[in-house]
Amino acid sequence: MISVNNISLQYGKRILFDEVNIKFTQGNCYGVIGANGAGKSTFLKILSGEIAANSGQVVLDPGKRMAVLKQNHFEYDEETAIHTVMRGHHELWAIMQEKDALYAKADFSEADGIRTSELEERFAEMDGWNAEPDAAALLSGLGIVESDHYRLMKDLNGNQKVRVLLAQALFGNPDVLILDEPT
Ligand SMILES: Nc1ncnc2c1ncn2[C@@H]1O[C@H](COP(=O)(O)OP(=O)(O)O)[C@@H](O)[C@H]1O
Ligand SMILES: [Mg+2]
């Protein structure tokens, strides 16, 4: 499912990875162990594409989607809990934003109409109409009560934020889920 090919990375003189090759196959759960500072978090960031290695490549099987449990609890301060969850599916979220912007236009052109129908088709393929109820079900399942779903992230406590970010990572059934020291 994920192939890591000849990954090398060094920071200054410190060589973290030297021609690393490894395959992660579907259906398995892998743990990365090593001393503090060994490079575990850096390796996961390379896998998710958050940082680039000096050389080599990471290949995710075509059509597979990866999700990452975010550790920055302040990244979504101005967003509601439920929208934070939905943002976990980047493509779906981007389509929803573009659609909303098009429908809000005063001078909706013929080209806009064509673009909108493309977006609506892709949205339906991704089960977009169920996105909000799915996100709500995940939040409720993780113990976030309904009255908190539309509150801003900055108004939730630390424990609730972690749950929202976990729901975000799980949203839309990703094929690959990356967790770096989840508490
Ligand atoms: N952006 C960076 N620039 C320079 N050194 C870094 C950077 N990020 C991490 N490091 C160093 O790389 C090493 C591995 O860090 P990290 O991946 O966080 O380790 P782990 O998660 O295994 O504790 C550490 O020595 C850290 O100081
Ligand atoms: Mg780490």
XYZ file of N, CA and C and ligand atoms in Angstrom:
577
model
N 0.826 -1.213 0.000
C 0.000 0.000 0.000
C 0.862 1.266 0.000
N 1.977 1.235 0.816
C 2.939 2.348 0.763
C 4.327 1.762 0.513
N 5.009 2.276 -0.497
C 6.388 1.872 -0.745
C 7.302 3.037 -0.445
N 8.312 2.766 0.371
C 9.324 3.768 0.695
C 10.581 3.349 -0.058
N 11.024 4.192 -0.979
C 12.141 3.819 -1.846
C 13.350 4.731 -1.654
N 14.413 4.158 -1.118
C 15.698 4.864 -1.022
C 15.632 6.233 -0.363
N 14.896 6.299 0.741
C 14.753 7.593 1.422
C 16.006 7.937 2.224
N 16.537 9.118 1.969
C 17.657 9.636 2.760
C 17.320 11.030 3.248
N 17.717 11.307 4.486
C 17.510 12.653 5.018
C 18.573 12.953 6.058
N 19.161 14.116 5.953
C 20.046 14.551 7.025
C 19.796 16.002 7.364
N 19.968 16.318 8.665
C 19.873 17.694 9.148
C 21.286 18.089 9.538
N 21.880 19.001 8.804
C 23.270 19.363 9.068
C 24.132 18.127 8.909
N 24.902 17.820 9.945
C 25.766 16.637 9.862
C 25.046 15.380 10.296
N 23.868 15.563 10.905
C 23.170 14.417 11.483
C 22.374 13.677 10.407
N 22.786 12.426 10.159
C 22.088 11.609 9.162
C 20.962 10.851 9.859
N 19.733 11.185 9.497
C 18.598 10.481 10.113
C 18.265 9.223 9.330
N 18.252 9.317 8.009
C 17.906 8.163 7.171
C 18.869 8.067 6.001
N 19.330 6.846 5.775
C 20.280 6.615 4.701
C 19.767 5.473 3.833
N 19.174 5.812 2.704
C 18.667 4.813 1.757
C 17.726 3.812 2.414
N 16.671 4.322 2.998
C 15.700 3.439 3.655
C 14.718 2.886 2.623
N 14.529 1.568 2.679
C 13.556 0.909 1.806
C 12.643 0.056 2.666
N 11.345 0.291 2.526
C 10.399 -0.528 3.291
C 9.044 -0.476 2.607
N 8.281 -1.566 2.748
C 6.922 -1.615 2.186
C 5.941 -1.833 3.322
N 4.869 -1.077 3.296
C 3.790 -1.278 4.261
C 2.616 -1.878 3.491
N 2.136 -3.038 3.954
C 1.082 -3.701 3.184
C -0.275 -3.572 3.864
N -1.306 -3.665 3.044
C -2.694 -3.468 3.465
C -3.090 -4.446 4.564
N -3.880 -3.943 5.503
C -4.423 -4.812 6.549
C -3.549 -4.917 7.778
N -2.347 -4.365 7.710
C -1.450 -4.454 8.861
C -1.436 -3.157 9.653
N -1.006 -3.298 10.905
C -0.832 -2.158 11.780
C 0.638 -2.153 12.180
N 1.337 -1.054 11.902
C 2.781 -0.986 12.154
C 3.082 0.000 13.271
N 4.077 -0.326 14.060
C 4.555 0.599 15.074
C 5.996 0.972 14.782
N 6.331 2.234 15.006
C 7.708 2.682 14.812
C 8.294 2.929 16.204
N 9.378 2.229 16.536
C 9.972 2.428 17.856
C 11.405 2.932 17.715
N 11.867 3.649 18.716
C 13.218 4.193 18.682
C 13.363 5.215 19.791
N 14.611 5.506 20.140
C 14.883 6.463 21.218
C 14.361 7.849 20.830
N 14.192 8.697 21.828
C 13.841 10.093 21.574
C 14.851 10.705 20.625
N 14.366 11.378 19.610
C 15.277 12.032 18.679
C 15.806 11.120 17.589
N 15.349 9.866 17.577
C 15.845 8.920 16.572
C 15.314 9.249 15.179
N 14.167 9.926 15.128
C 13.614 10.302 13.831
C 12.250 9.705 13.523
N 11.543 9.228 14.540
C 10.232 8.609 14.313
C 9.242 9.614 13.718
N 9.123 10.771 14.385
C 8.163 11.769 13.885
C 8.550 12.248 12.490
N 9.856 12.406 12.280
C 10.335 12.860 10.971
C 9.981 11.835 9.897
N 10.128 10.558 10.234
C 9.793 9.507 9.269
C 8.303 9.558 8.915
N 7.450 9.738 9.924
C 6.011 9.801 9.657
C 5.666 11.026 8.800
N 6.392 12.119 9.027
C 6.156 13.324 8.210
C 6.579 13.095 6.764
N 7.610 12.319 6.573
C 8.020 11.989 5.199
C 6.941 11.112 4.556
N 6.428 10.149 5.319
C 5.374 9.270 4.786
C 4.148 10.070 4.361
N 3.783 11.054 5.172
C 2.547 11.794 4.880
C 2.785 12.928 3.878
N 4.051 13.184 3.545
C 4.335 14.237 2.577
C 4.462 15.616 3.204
N 4.373 15.678 4.545
C 4.483 16.987 5.194
C 5.875 17.581 5.006
N 6.903 16.730 5.009
C 8.241 17.215 4.662
C 8.827 16.314 3.579
N 9.748 16.870 2.827
C 10.378 16.108 1.748
C 11.715 15.561 2.241
N 12.058 14.356 1.800
C 13.373 13.797 2.093
C 14.389 14.463 1.172
N 15.677 14.261 1.442
C 16.713 14.796 0.556
C 16.716 14.024 -0.752
N 16.419 12.730 -0.675
C 16.301 11.937 -1.899
C 15.406 10.739 -1.628
N 15.004 10.088 -2.720
C 14.106 8.944 -2.604
C 12.652 9.353 -2.735
N 11.774 8.379 -2.672
C 10.352 8.700 -2.827
C 9.469 7.770 -2.004
N 8.281 8.289 -1.703
C 7.251 7.517 -1.015
C 6.093 7.389 -1.992
N 5.646 6.156 -2.233
C 4.566 5.947 -3.190
C 3.380 5.289 -2.492
N 2.251 5.987 -2.542
C 1.001 5.445 -2.012
C 0.236 4.852 -3.194
N -0.330 3.650 -3.019
C -1.058 3.029 -4.125
C -2.111 3.995 -4.681
N -2.289 3.996 -6.006
C -3.250 4.913 -6.631
C -4.659 4.730 -6.048
N -5.331 5.845 -5.855
C -6.710 5.798 -5.373
C -6.838 5.623 -3.870
N -5.702 5.458 -3.176
C -5.764 5.283 -1.719
C -5.622 6.634 -1.041
N -6.288 6.784 0.078
C -6.269 8.059 0.783
C -5.645 7.891 2.169
N -4.812 8.857 2.518
C -4.100 8.819 3.794
C -4.641 9.908 4.708
N -4.774 9.596 5.992
C -5.170 10.616 6.965
C -4.169 10.619 8.105
N -3.997 11.797 8.698
C -3.004 11.978 9.748
C -3.695 12.584 10.974
N -3.393 12.030 12.132
C -3.906 12.646 13.360
C -3.059 13.865 13.673
N -3.686 15.039 13.632
C -2.965 16.289 13.846
C -2.605 16.459 15.320
N -1.431 17.027 15.555
C -1.011 17.227 16.938
C -1.106 18.675 17.368
N -1.314 19.569 16.395
C -1.437 20.984 16.736
C -2.887 21.277 17.120
N -3.116 21.392 18.416
C -4.488 21.547 18.898
C -5.050 22.946 18.675
N -4.245 23.838 18.101
C -4.715 25.214 17.915
C -4.943 25.549 16.440
N -4.629 24.587 15.579
C -4.689 24.845 14.140
C -6.093 25.246 13.670
N -7.114 24.729 14.356
C -8.488 24.955 13.877
C -9.304 25.810 14.844
N -8.624 26.673 15.602
C -9.282 27.447 16.648
C -10.561 28.146 16.200
N -10.557 28.690 14.984
C -11.702 29.488 14.534
C -12.721 28.659 13.748
N -12.548 27.347 13.763
C -13.441 26.461 13.001
C -14.357 25.721 13.979
N -15.546 25.351 13.506
C -16.427 24.561 14.375
C -15.891 23.130 14.452
N -16.319 22.422 15.482
C -15.880 21.034 15.656
C -16.261 20.197 14.435
N -17.500 20.347 13.988
C -17.964 19.468 12.897
C -17.225 19.771 11.593
N -16.956 21.036 11.315
C -16.212 21.359 10.088
C -14.754 20.942 10.197
N -14.201 20.967 11.399
C -12.835 20.471 11.596
C -12.779 18.998 11.213
N -13.787 18.243 11.599
C -13.834 16.817 11.237
C -13.909 16.672 9.717
N -14.799 17.438 9.085
C -14.986 17.309 7.629
C -13.744 17.723 6.839
N -12.956 18.619 7.402
C -11.712 19.032 6.746
C -10.716 17.885 6.629
N -10.958 16.808 7.386
C -10.072 15.645 7.325
C -10.052 15.013 5.934
N -11.133 15.184 5.182
C -11.171 14.681 3.799
C -10.909 15.880 2.889
N -9.631 16.062 2.520
C -9.215 17.299 1.853
C -9.946 17.534 0.543
N -10.080 16.495 -0.267
C -10.692 16.686 -1.589
C -12.164 17.066 -1.438
N -12.860 16.351 -0.576
C -14.277 16.647 -0.363
C -14.466 18.071 0.167
N -13.622 18.454 1.095
C -13.732 19.797 1.687
C -13.480 20.869 0.619
N -12.472 20.646 -0.209
C -12.150 21.624 -1.257
C -13.315 21.760 -2.235
N -13.958 20.651 -2.570
C -15.103 20.690 -3.486
C -16.253 21.479 -2.858
N -16.496 21.245 -1.585
C -17.582 21.956 -0.902
C -17.321 23.466 -0.895
N -16.066 23.853 -0.655
C -15.730 25.282 -0.633
C -15.916 25.904 -2.004
N -15.454 25.189 -3.038
C -15.550 25.744 -4.396
C -17.008 25.856 -4.839
N -17.779 24.824 -4.520
C -19.212 24.838 -4.836
C -19.903 26.034 -4.175
N -19.673 26.214 -2.884
C -20.309 27.308 -2.143
C -19.949 28.655 -2.749
N -18.665 28.798 -3.124
C -18.219 30.070 -3.704
C -18.925 30.328 -5.041
N -19.077 29.275 -5.855
C -19.742 29.432 -7.148
C -21.213 29.803 -6.971
N -21.906 29.104 -6.060
C -23.338 29.378 -5.862
C -23.566 30.771 -5.293
N -22.537 31.309 -4.618
C -22.690 32.633 -4.007
C -22.422 33.756 -5.008
N -21.937 33.411 -6.214
C -21.582 34.434 -7.196
C -22.815 35.146 -7.744
N -22.707 36.467 -7.881
C -23.821 37.247 -8.420
C -23.900 37.059 -9.939
N -22.717 36.928 -10.602
C -22.676 36.819 -12.059
C -22.305 35.387 -12.481
N -23.191 34.436 -12.171
C -22.966 33.019 -12.438
C -22.989 32.785 -13.959
N -21.817 32.419 -14.525
C -21.714 32.298 -15.984
C -21.998 30.871 -16.441
N -21.992 30.696 -17.768
C -22.202 29.356 -18.315
C -21.053 28.439 -17.892
N -19.818 28.987 -17.928
C -18.652 28.200 -17.494
C -18.787 27.788 -16.030
N -19.327 28.692 -15.217
C -19.552 28.368 -13.808
C -20.537 27.199 -13.688
N -21.538 27.220 -14.557
C -22.535 26.141 -14.546
C -21.907 24.803 -14.865
N -21.006 24.796 -15.851
C -20.329 23.546 -16.237
C -19.451 23.049 -15.085
N -18.698 23.991 -14.510
C -17.819 23.639 -13.383
C -18.640 23.101 -12.199
N -19.768 23.758 -11.941
C -20.610 23.332 -10.827
C -21.110 21.909 -11.025
N -21.495 21.580 -12.260
C -22.019 20.223 -12.479
C -20.912 19.179 -12.322
N -19.678 19.537 -12.732
C -18.542 18.623 -12.498
C -18.335 18.395 -10.997
N -18.388 19.511 -10.272
C -18.163 19.416 -8.823
C -19.271 18.600 -8.149
N -20.507 18.832 -8.594
C -21.634 18.104 -7.998
C -21.513 16.601 -8.256
N -21.008 16.252 -9.419
C -20.868 14.838 -9.745
C -19.842 14.180 -8.817
N -18.691 14.838 -8.695
C -17.622 14.305 -7.837
C -18.078 14.276 -6.367
N -18.825 15.301 -5.988
C -19.358 15.401 -4.625
C -20.274 14.205 -4.334
N -21.139 13.879 -5.288
C -22.063 12.752 -5.104
C -21.296 11.431 -5.047
N -20.275 11.293 -5.909
C -19.445 10.074 -5.901
C -18.803 9.845 -4.538
N -18.430 10.949 -3.897
C -17.758 10.838 -2.595
C -18.749 10.806 -1.448
N -20.043 10.649 -1.771
C -21.073 10.562 -0.745
C -21.138 11.847 0.084
N -20.943 12.965 -0.623
C -20.862 14.259 0.048
C -22.093 14.632 0.855
N -23.282 14.180 0.390
C -24.503 14.559 1.107
C -24.534 13.952 2.495
N -23.784 12.888 2.704
C -23.754 12.267 4.036
C -22.587 12.750 4.891
N -21.779 13.666 4.350
C -20.574 14.074 5.073
C -20.892 14.638 6.459
N -21.867 15.553 6.498
C -22.147 16.201 7.785
C -22.741 15.212 8.797
N -23.766 14.428 8.417
C -24.254 13.429 9.385
C -23.195 12.388 9.759
N -22.331 12.019 8.824
C -21.247 11.076 9.160
C -20.294 11.684 10.187
N -19.958 12.952 9.960
C -19.051 13.636 10.891
C -19.701 13.740 12.272
N -21.011 14.033 12.273
C -21.737 14.148 13.558
C -21.753 12.803 14.281
N -21.939 11.709 13.524
C -21.977 10.383 14.141
C -20.627 10.030 14.753
N -19.541 10.405 14.048
C -18.199 10.150 14.583
C -17.981 10.918 15.889
N -18.358 12.196 15.860
C -18.181 13.023 17.064
C -18.977 12.449 18.235
N -20.236 12.105 17.984
C -21.067 11.557 19.060
C -20.482 10.262 19.582
N -19.980 9.431 18.648
C -19.382 8.156 19.036
C -18.142 8.339 19.900
N -17.493 9.480 19.733
C -16.291 9.753 20.531
C -16.614 10.585 21.774
N -17.902 10.724 22.047
C -18.295 11.362 23.303
C -18.441 12.868 23.250
N -18.476 13.448 22.031
C -18.737 14.892 21.915
C -20.242 15.069 21.716
N -20.894 15.676 22.705
C -22.358 15.789 22.638
C -22.778 16.749 21.524
N -24.012 16.524 21.012
C -24.479 17.267 19.843
C -24.431 18.783 20.032
N -24.707 19.242 21.239
C -24.721 20.698 21.472
C -23.326 21.312 21.324
N -22.274 20.471 21.288
C -20.912 20.981 21.100
C -20.439 20.893 19.643
N -21.205 20.248 18.771
C -20.728 20.013 17.400
C -20.484 21.309 16.623
N -21.282 22.343 16.915
C -21.140 23.590 16.163
C -20.456 24.683 16.981
N -19.809 24.273 18.078
C -19.004 25.232 18.837
C -17.632 25.326 18.205
N -16.962 26.472 18.410
C -15.624 26.659 17.848
C -14.613 25.826 18.625
N -13.596 25.377 17.926
C -12.550 24.560 18.552
C -11.923 25.264 19.752
N -11.759 26.589 19.645
C -11.098 27.316 20.742
C -11.941 27.311 22.012
N -13.234 27.009 21.876
C -14.105 26.983 23.051
C -14.259 25.583 23.650
N -13.558 24.615 23.069
C -13.597 23.251 23.629
C -12.376 23.047 24.527
N -12.483 22.105 25.457
C -11.322 21.841 26.307
C -10.362 20.881 25.593
N -9.165 20.732 26.163
C -8.106 19.948 25.519
C -8.526 18.524 25.208
N -9.208 17.902 26.135
C -9.666 16.530 25.963
C -10.644 16.427 24.778
N -11.555 17.395 24.687
C -12.514 17.387 23.570
C -11.818 17.620 22.231
N -10.820 18.523 22.232
C -10.109 18.811 20.977
C -9.424 17.566 20.436
N -8.784 16.807 21.325
C -8.118 15.577 20.891
C -9.135 14.640 20.240
N -10.331 14.564 20.822
C -11.365 13.689 20.257
C -11.820 14.175 18.882
N -11.948 15.503 18.748
C -12.357 16.059 17.444
C -11.283 15.745 16.393
N -10.012 15.898 16.784
C -8.929 15.634 15.825
C -8.847 14.152 15.475
N -9.204 13.293 16.432
C -9.255 11.854 16.135
C -10.398 11.579 15.149
N -11.548 12.221 15.375
C -12.677 12.070 14.442
C -12.266 12.562 13.053
N -11.501 13.659 13.014
C -11.030 14.197 11.729
C -10.176 13.169 10.996
N -9.280 12.506 11.748
C -8.401 11.514 11.127
C -9.200 10.311 10.606
N -10.256 9.963 11.327
C -11.051 8.779 10.948
C -12.097 9.089 9.874
N -12.410 10.359 9.685
C -13.499 10.765 8.803
C -13.288 10.267 7.368
N -14.339 9.704 6.805
C -14.275 9.252 5.418
C -13.489 7.962 5.233
N -13.303 7.200 6.326
C -12.637 5.895 6.219
C -11.361 5.902 5.398
N -10.326 6.584 5.861
C -9.074 6.608 5.093
C -8.488 5.205 4.980
N -7.748 4.958 3.902
C -7.105 3.658 3.708
C -5.881 3.521 4.600
N -5.234 4.654 4.856
C -4.036 4.670 5.697
C -4.242 5.719 6.775
N -3.976 5.347 8.011
C -4.119 6.289 9.125
C -2.794 6.383 9.855
N -2.256 7.593 9.954
C -0.965 7.804 10.609
C -1.177 8.514 11.948
N -0.672 7.885 12.998
C -0.823 8.433 14.350
C 0.558 8.559 14.972
N 0.941 9.768 15.358
C 2.240 9.976 16.009
C 1.996 10.201 17.498
N 2.301 9.216 18.295
C 2.131 9.271 19.744
C 0.794 9.851 20.159
N -0.318 9.223 19.729
C -1.622 9.724 20.171
C -1.798 9.410 21.657
N -2.369 10.324 22.396
C -2.593 10.058 23.824
C -3.959 9.419 24.008
N 13.415 20.775 11.000
C 14.477 20.250 11.629
N 15.698 20.788 11.493
C 16.776 20.265 12.117
N 16.725 19.165 12.891
C 15.543 18.586 13.068
C 14.346 19.081 12.454
N 13.310 18.287 12.798
C 13.818 17.340 13.598
N 15.156 17.508 13.760
C 16.048 16.648 14.534
O 15.920 15.341 13.998
C 15.972 14.377 15.020
C 14.740 13.503 14.970
O 13.607 14.202 15.465
P 12.195 13.499 15.583
O 11.819 12.918 14.282
O 11.270 14.482 16.191
O 12.507 12.318 16.626
P 11.517 11.331 17.423
O 10.130 11.557 16.961
O 12.034 9.956 17.136
O 11.704 11.675 18.877
C 16.124 15.146 16.332
O 17.496 15.153 16.647
C 15.633 16.522 15.997
O 16.269 17.469 16.805
Mg 8.342 12.156 17.883
